[in-house]
CSV table of C-alpha atoms in Angstrom, one decimal:
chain,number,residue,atom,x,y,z
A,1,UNK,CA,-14.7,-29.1,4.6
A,2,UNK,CA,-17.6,-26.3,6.5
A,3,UNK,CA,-14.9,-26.0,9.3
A,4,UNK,CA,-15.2,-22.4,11.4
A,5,UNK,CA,-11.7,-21.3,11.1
A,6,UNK,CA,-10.1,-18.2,13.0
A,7,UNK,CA,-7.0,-17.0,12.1
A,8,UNK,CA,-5.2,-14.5,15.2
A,9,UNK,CA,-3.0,-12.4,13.3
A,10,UNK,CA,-3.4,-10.2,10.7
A,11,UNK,CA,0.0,-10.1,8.3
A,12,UNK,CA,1.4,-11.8,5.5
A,13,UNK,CA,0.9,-15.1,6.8
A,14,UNK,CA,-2.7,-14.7,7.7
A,15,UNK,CA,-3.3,-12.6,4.2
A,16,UNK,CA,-1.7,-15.6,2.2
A,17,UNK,CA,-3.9,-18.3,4.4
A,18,UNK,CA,-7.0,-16.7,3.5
A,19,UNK,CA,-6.0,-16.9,-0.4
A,20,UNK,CA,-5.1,-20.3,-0.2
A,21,UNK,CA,-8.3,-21.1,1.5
A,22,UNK,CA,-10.2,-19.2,-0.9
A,23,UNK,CA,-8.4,-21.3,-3.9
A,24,UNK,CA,-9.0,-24.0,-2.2
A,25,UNK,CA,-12.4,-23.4,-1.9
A,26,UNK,CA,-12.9,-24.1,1.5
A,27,UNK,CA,-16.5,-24.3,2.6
A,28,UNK,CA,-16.9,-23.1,5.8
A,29,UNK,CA,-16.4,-19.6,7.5
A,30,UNK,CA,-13.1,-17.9,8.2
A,31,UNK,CA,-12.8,-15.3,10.5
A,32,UNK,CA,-9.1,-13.4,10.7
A,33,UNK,CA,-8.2,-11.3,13.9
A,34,UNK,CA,-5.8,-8.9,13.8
A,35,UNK,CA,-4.5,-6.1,17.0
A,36,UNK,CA,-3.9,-3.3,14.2
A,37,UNK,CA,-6.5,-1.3,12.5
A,38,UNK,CA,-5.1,-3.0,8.8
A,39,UNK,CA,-6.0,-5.3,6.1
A,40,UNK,CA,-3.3,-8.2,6.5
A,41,UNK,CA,-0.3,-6.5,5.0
A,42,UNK,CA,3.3,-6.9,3.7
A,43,UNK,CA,5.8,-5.4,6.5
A,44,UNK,CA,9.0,-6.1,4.2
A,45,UNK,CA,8.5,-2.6,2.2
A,46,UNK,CA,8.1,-1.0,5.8
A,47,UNK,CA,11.9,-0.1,5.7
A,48,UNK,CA,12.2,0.2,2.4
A,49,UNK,CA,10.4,1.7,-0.1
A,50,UNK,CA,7.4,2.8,1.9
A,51,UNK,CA,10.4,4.8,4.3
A,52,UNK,CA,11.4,6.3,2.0
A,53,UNK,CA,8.1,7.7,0.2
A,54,UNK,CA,8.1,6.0,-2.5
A,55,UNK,CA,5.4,3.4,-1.7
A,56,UNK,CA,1.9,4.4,-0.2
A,57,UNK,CA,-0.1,2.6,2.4
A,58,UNK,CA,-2.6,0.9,0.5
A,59,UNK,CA,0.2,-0.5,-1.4
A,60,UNK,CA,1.4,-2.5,1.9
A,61,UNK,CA,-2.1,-4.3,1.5
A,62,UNK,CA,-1.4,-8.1,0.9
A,63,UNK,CA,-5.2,-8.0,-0.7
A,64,UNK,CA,-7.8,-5.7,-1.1
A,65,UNK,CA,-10.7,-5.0,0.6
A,66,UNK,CA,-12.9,-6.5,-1.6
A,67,UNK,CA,-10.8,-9.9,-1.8
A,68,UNK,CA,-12.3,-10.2,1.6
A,69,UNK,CA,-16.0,-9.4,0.2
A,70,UNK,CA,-17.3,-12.9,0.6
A,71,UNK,CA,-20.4,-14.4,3.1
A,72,UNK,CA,-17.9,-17.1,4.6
A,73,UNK,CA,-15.1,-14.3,5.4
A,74,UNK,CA,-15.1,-11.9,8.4
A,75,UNK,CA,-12.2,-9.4,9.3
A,76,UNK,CA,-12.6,-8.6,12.9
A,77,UNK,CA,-9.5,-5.6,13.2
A,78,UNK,CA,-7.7,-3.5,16.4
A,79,UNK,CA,-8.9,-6.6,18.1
A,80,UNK,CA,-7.1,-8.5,20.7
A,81,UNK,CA,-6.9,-12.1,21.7
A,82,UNK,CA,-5.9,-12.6,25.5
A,83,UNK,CA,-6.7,-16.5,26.1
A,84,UNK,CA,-7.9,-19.6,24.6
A,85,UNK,CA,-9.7,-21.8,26.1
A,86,UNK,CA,-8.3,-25.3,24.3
A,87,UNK,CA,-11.0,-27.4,25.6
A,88,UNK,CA,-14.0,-25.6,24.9
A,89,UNK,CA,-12.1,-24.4,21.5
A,90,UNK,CA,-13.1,-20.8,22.7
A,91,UNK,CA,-10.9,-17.6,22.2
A,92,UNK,CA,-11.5,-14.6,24.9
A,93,UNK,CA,-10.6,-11.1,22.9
A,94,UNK,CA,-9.3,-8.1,25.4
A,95,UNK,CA,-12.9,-6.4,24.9
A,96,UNK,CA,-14.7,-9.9,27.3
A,97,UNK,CA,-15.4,-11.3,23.3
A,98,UNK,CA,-16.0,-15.1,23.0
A,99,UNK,CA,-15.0,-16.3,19.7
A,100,UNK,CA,-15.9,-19.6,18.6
A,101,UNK,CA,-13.6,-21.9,16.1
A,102,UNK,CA,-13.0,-25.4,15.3
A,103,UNK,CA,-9.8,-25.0,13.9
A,104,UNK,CA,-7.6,-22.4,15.0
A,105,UNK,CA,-4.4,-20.7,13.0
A,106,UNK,CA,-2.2,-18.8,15.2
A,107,UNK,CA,-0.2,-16.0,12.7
A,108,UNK,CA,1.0,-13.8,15.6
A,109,UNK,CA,4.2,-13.2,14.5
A,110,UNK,CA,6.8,-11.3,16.4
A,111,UNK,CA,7.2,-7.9,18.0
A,112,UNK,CA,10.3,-5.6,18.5
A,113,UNK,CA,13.2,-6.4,20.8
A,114,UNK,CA,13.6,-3.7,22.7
A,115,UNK,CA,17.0,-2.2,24.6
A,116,UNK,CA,16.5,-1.9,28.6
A,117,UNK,CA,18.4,2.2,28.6
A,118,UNK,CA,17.0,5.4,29.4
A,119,UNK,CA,15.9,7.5,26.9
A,120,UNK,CA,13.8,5.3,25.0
A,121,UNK,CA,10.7,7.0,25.6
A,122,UNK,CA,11.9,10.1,24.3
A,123,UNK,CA,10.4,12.5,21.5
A,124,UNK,CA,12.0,11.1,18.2
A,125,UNK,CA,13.1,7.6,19.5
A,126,UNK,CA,11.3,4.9,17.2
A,127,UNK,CA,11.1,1.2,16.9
A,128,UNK,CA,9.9,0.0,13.7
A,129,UNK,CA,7.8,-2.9,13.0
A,130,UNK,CA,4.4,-1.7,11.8
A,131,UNK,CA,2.9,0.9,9.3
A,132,UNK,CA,2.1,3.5,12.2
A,133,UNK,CA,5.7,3.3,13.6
A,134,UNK,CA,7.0,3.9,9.8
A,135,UNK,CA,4.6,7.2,9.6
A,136,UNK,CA,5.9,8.6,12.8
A,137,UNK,CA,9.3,8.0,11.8
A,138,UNK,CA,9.1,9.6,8.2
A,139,UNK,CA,6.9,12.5,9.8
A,140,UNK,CA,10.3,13.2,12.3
A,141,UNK,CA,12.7,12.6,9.2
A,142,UNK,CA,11.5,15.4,7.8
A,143,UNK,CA,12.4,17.8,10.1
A,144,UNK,CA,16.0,16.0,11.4
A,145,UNK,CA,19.5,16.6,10.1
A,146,UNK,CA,20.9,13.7,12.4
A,147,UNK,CA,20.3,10.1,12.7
A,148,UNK,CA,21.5,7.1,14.9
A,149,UNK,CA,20.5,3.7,14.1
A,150,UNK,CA,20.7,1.2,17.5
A,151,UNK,CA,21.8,-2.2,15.7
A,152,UNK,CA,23.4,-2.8,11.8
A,153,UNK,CA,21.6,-5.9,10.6
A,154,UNK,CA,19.2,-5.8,8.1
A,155,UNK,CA,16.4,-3.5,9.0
A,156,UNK,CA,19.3,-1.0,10.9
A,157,UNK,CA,20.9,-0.8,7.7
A,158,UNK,CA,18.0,-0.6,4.9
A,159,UNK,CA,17.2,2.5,7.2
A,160,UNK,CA,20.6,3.9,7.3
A,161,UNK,CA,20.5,3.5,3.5
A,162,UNK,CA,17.0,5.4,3.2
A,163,UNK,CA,17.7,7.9,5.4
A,164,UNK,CA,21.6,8.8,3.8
A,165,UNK,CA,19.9,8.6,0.4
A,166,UNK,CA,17.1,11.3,1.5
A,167,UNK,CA,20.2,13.8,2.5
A,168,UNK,CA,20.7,12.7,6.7
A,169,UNK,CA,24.3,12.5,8.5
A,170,UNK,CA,23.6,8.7,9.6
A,171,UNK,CA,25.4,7.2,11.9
A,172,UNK,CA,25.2,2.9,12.4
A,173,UNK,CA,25.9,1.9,16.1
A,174,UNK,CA,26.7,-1.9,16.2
A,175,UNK,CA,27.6,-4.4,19.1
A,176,UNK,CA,29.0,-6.6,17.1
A,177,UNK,CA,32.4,-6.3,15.5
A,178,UNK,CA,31.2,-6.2,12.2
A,179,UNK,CA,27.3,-5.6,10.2
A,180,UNK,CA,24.9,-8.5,9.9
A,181,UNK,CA,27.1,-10.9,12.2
A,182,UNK,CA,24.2,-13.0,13.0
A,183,UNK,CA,23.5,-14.1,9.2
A,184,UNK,CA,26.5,-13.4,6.9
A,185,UNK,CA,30.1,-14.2,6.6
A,186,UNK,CA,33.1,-11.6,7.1
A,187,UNK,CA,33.4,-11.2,3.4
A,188,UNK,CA,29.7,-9.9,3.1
A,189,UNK,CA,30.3,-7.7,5.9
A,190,UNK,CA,33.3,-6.4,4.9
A,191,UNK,CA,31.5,-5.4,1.4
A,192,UNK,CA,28.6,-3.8,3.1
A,193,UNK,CA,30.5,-1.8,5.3
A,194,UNK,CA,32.7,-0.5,3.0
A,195,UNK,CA,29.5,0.6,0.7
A,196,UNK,CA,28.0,2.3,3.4
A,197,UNK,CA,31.2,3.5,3.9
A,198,UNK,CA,31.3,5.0,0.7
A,199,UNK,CA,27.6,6.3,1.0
A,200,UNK,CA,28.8,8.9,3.7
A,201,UNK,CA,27.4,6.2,6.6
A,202,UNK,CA,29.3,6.7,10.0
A,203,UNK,CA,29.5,2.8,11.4
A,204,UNK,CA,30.6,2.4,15.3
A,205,UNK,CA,31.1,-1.6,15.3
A,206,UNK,CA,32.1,-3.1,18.8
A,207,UNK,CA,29.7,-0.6,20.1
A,208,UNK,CA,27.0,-0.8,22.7
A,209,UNK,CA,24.3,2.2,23.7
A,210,UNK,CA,24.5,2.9,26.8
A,211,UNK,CA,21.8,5.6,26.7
A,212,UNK,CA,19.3,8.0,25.0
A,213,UNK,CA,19.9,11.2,26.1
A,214,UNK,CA,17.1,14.9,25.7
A,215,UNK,CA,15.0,16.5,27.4
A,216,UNK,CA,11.4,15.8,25.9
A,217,UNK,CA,13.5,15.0,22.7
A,218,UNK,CA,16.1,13.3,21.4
A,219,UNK,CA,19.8,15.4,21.4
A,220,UNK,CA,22.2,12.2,21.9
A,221,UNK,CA,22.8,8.9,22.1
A,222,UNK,CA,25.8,8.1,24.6
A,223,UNK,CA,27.7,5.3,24.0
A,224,UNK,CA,30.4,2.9,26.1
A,225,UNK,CA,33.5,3.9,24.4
A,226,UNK,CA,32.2,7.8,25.8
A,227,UNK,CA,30.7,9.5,22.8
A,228,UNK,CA,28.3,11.2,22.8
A,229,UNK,CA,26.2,11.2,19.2
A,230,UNK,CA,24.2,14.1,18.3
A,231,UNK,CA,21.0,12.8,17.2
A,232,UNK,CA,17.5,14.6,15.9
A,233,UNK,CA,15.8,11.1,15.2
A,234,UNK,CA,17.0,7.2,16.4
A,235,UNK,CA,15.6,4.2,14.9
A,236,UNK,CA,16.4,1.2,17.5
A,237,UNK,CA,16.8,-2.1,14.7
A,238,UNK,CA,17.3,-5.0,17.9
A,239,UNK,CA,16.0,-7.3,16.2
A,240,UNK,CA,12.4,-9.4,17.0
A,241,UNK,CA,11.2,-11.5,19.6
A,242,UNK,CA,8.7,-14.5,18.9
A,243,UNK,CA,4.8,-14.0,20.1
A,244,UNK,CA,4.9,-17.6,22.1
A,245,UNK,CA,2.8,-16.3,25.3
A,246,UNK,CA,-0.5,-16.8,23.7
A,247,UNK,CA,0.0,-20.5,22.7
A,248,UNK,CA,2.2,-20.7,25.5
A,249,UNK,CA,-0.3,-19.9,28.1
A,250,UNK,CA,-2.6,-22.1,26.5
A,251,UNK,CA,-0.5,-25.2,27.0
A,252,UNK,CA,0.9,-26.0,23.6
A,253,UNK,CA,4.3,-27.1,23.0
A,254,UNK,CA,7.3,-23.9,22.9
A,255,UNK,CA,10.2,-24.0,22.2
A,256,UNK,CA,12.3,-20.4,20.8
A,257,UNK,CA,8.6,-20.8,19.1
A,258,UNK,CA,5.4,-22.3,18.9
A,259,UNK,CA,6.1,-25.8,17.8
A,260,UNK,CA,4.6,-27.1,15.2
A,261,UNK,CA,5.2,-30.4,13.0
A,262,UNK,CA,5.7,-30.3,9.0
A,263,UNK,CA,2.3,-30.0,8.5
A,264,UNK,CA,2.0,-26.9,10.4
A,265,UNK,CA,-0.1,-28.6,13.2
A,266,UNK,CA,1.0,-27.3,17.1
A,267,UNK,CA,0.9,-29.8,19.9
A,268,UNK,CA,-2.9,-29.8,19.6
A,269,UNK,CA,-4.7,-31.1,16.5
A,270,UNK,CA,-7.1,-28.3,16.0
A,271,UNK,CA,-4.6,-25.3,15.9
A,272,UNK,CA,-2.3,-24.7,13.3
A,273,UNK,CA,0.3,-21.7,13.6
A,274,UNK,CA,2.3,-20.2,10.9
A,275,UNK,CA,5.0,-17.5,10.4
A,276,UNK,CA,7.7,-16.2,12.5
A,277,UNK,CA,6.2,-17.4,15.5
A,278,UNK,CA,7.2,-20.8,14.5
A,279,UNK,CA,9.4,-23.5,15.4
A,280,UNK,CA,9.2,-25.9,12.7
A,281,UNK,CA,11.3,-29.6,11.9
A,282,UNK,CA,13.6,-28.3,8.7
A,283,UNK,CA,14.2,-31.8,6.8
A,284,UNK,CA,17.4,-29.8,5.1
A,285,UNK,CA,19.1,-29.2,8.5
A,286,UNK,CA,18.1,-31.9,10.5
A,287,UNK,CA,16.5,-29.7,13.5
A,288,UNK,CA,14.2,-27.0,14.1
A,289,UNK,CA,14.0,-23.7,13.3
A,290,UNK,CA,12.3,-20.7,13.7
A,291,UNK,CA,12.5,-18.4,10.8
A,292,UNK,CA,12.3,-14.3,10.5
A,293,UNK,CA,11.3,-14.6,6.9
A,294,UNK,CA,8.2,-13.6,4.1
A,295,UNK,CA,8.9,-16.7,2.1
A,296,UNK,CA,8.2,-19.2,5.0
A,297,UNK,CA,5.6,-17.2,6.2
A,298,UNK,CA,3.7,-17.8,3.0
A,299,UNK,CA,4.8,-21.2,2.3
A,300,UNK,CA,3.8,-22.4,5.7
A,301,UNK,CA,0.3,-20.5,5.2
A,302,UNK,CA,-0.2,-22.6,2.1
A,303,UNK,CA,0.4,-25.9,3.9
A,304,UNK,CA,-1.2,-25.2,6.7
A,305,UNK,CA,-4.6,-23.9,4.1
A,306,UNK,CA,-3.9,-27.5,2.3
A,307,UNK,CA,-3.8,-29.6,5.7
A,308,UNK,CA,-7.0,-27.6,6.7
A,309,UNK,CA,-8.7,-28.5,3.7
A,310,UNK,CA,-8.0,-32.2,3.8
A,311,UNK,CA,-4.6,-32.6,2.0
A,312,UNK,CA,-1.8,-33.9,3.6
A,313,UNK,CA,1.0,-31.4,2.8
A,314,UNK,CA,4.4,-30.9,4.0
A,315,UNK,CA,6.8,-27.8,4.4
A,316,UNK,CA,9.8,-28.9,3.2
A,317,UNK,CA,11.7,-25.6,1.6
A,318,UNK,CA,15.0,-24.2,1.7
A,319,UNK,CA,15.1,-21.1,3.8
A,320,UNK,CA,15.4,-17.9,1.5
A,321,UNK,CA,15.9,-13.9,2.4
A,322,UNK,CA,16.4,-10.6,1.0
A,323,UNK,CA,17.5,-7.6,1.5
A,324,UNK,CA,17.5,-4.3,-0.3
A,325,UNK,CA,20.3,-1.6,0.3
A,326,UNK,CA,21.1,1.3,-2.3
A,327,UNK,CA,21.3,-0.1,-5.7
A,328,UNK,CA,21.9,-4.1,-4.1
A,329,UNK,CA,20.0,-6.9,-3.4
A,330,UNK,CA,21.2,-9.1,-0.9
A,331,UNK,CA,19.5,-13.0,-1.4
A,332,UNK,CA,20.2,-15.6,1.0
A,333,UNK,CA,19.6,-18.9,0.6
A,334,UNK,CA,19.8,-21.4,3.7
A,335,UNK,CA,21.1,-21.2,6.9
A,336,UNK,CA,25.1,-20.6,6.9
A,337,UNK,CA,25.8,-21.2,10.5
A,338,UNK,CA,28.0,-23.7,11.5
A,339,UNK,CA,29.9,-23.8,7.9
A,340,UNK,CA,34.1,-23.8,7.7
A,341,UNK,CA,34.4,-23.0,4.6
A,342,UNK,CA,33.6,-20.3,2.0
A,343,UNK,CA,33.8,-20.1,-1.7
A,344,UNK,CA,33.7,-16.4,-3.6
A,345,UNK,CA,31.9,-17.1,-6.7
A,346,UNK,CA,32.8,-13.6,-8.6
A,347,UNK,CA,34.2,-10.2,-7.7
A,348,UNK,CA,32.7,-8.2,-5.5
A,349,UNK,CA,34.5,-5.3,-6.8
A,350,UNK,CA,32.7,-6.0,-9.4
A,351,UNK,CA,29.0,-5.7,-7.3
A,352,UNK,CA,27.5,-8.6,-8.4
A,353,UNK,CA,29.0,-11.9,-6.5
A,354,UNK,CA,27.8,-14.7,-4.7
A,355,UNK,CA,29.1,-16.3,-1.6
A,356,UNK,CA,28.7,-19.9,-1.1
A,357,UNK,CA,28.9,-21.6,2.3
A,358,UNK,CA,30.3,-25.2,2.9
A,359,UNK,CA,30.4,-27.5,5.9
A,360,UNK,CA,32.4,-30.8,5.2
A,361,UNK,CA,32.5,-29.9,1.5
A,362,UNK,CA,28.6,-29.6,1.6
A,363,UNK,CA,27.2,-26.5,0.1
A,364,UNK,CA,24.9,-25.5,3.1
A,365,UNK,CA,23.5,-21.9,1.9
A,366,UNK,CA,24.6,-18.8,-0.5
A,367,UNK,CA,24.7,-15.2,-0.1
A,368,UNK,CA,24.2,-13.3,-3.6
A,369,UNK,CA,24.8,-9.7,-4.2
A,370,UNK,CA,22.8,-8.5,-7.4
A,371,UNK,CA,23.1,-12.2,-8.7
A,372,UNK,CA,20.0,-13.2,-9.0
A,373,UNK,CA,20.4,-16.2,-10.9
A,374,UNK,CA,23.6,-17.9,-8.3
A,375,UNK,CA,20.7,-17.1,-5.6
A,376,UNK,CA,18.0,-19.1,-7.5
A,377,UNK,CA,20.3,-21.9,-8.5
A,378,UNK,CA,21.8,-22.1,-5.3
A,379,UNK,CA,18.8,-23.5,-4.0
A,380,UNK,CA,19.4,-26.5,-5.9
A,381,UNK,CA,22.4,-27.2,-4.6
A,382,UNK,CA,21.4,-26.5,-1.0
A,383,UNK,CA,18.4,-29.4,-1.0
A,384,UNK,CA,20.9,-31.8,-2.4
A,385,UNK,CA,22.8,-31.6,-0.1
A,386,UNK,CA,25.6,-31.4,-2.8
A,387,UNK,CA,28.9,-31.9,-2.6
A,388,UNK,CA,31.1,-29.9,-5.0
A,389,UNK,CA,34.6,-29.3,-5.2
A,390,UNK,CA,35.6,-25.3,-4.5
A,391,UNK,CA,37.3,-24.9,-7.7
A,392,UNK,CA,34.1,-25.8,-10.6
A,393,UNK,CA,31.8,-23.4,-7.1
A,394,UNK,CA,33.9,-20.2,-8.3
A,395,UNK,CA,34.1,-20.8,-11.4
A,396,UNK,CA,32.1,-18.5,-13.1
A,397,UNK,CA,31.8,-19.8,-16.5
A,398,UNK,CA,29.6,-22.7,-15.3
A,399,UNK,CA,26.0,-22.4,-14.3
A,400,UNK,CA,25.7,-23.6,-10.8
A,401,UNK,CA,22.8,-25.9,-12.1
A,402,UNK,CA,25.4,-27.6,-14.1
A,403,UNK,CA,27.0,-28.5,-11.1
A,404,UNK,CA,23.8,-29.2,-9.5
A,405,UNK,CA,23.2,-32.1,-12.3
């Protein structure tokens, strides 16, 4: 197909499209938009390895520059969209720009969450979701003693990890009454905590910020229960918010997302979206979702590419995640909410356990510390919708793909 397509957005979703279009060998032009001055990129290292110095920028790219050397493909960067115009299948950037398409991708992702209390605009008070907001961060690590981090799910606590492990007095400052509340059960909290514990990690659970206190820069962060934490540097991890207005404004279909159907397609048939900005039918759990995750980033790009070049493919994968703090790997597989029961496959004394998640005997999704291989067969399970008694789940002797078959 000779197609003009224009991808807004310029991460992992858009980087993987392009690929997929290229393999695809899709005939006509494709022209990717992106608001920051990068090559699409992967933002998972971000607070990880590239906080912590071990990882350089060009590393972050998803592709080089030269995968993008091609007569059909035009990167148009630190360029932003502000309208389409459905009808005339015209976008409008920021700059009075009038770009062209007949099929349109929206990969516009998410943006920070951030906390309505003063301070926030002080010297040394960072959000992080991009690789200028990691470089400002490392360049004021350097030169702190002290750390808060606003919020202990996953990015709060990869930080707190980095930051410990590069010699900071951390401290963790949590709403909730326990760490990752929103994704993992009490048992996998309980381990984390007690490992960052262990790390030298100062956790405040049932905590809220109340505000950011300095002059130009950063000295505390004030808290309800009246403390007052010294602080050189603060990293605010509240989580992300969904980049709806632009598809919102332009009439298609929202809902905690830009709706699209399983082949990616929004409520009008020439725009696609992809990503985190997504509210997509999940044929495991019987209802939408919208996912913060790399995996379905990517796997959405790829249908979305094979639906664009004529096929007719549908999403239809379990929901996966990671995380990376100290020496363990947290892997998620499927959703856990709404499950009453939960099986310990393992010791987690041990460090390397899995924790399976039922709902009327149906395994429904797995946590996996360092256990790679319960993660991956997990998944299994989790599409069949299988039904396994508790006792063969924790045994560890069997392979969970036996139990699967």
């Amino acid at each position: 197909m000779s197609d003009r397509i224009v991808i807004v957005g310029a991460g992992h979703a858009a980087g993987q499209l392009v690929a997929s279009l290229k393999q695809k060998k899709h005939a006509g032009e494709i022209v990717v938009i992106g608001e920051e001055p990068y090559l699409p990129y992967q933002r998972p290292p971000l607070s990880k390895k590239f906080l912590a110095g071990e990882l350089p920028a060009e590393r972050l790219i998803f592709k080089p520059e030269s995968f993008y050397d091609d007569d059909n493909i035009e990167i148009r960067l630190s360029t932003r969209i502000t309208s389409i115009d459905r009808r005339g299948k015209v976008l409008l950037s920021e700059a009075g720009e009038a770009i062209h398409y007949d099929k349109l991708v929206l990969a516009i992702g998410s943006r920070v969450r951030t906390i309505p209390i003063d301070g926030t605009d002080l010297s040394g008070v960072h959000y992080l979701r991009t690789i200028d907001d990691v470089t400002r961060i490392r360049s004021d690590v350097e030169a702190s003693r002290r750390a808060v981090i606003v919020g202990g799910g996953y990015i709060g606590l990869e930080v707190a990890a980095v930051l410990r492990t590069a010699g900071l007095k951390v401290t963790v400052v949590e709403m909730a009454d326990r760490v990752m509340s929103r994704v993992v059960s009490p048992e996998i909290s309980d381990f984390y905590q007690i490992e960052h514990a262990s790390h030298g990690v100062n956790l405040r659970l049932s905590t809220g910020v109340t505000a950011i206190r300095g002059d130009d820069r950063v000295s505390s962060v004030a808290t309800d229960a009246g403390e007052a934490i010294k602080a050189d540097v603060v990293i605010i991890g509240a989580g992300i918010v969904p980049n709806v207005e632009l598809g919102r404004e332009a009439g298609l279909d929202t809902d905690d997302g830009i709706v699209v159907d399983a082949h990616c397609r929004t409520s009008d048939p020439h725009i696609y979206a992809v990503g985190d900005c997504t509210s997509h039918p999940s044929e495991t759990y019987g209802r939408s979702l919208r996912l913060e995750s790399v995996p379905n980033a990517l796997e959405q790009a790829k249908t979305a590419a094979a639906n664009l070049c004529g096929e007719a493919a549908t999403y239809t994968e379990v929901p996966w995640f990671w995380s990376d703090q100290y020496d363990l790997k947290l892997q998620i597989a499927g959703l856990s909410q709404g499950y009453d029961d939960v099986v310990i496959r393992g010791n987690p004394t041990d460090r390397s356990f899995a924790c399976l998640y039922l709902k009327d005997g149906v395994v429904i999704a797995a946590d996996a510390v360092n256990a790679p291989r319960d993660f991956m067969q997990s998944k299994a399970l989790i599409a069949g919708k299988a039904c396994i008694d508790k006792e063969s789940l924790a045994d560890t002797d069997r392979q969970l793909k036996e139990l699967a078959s």
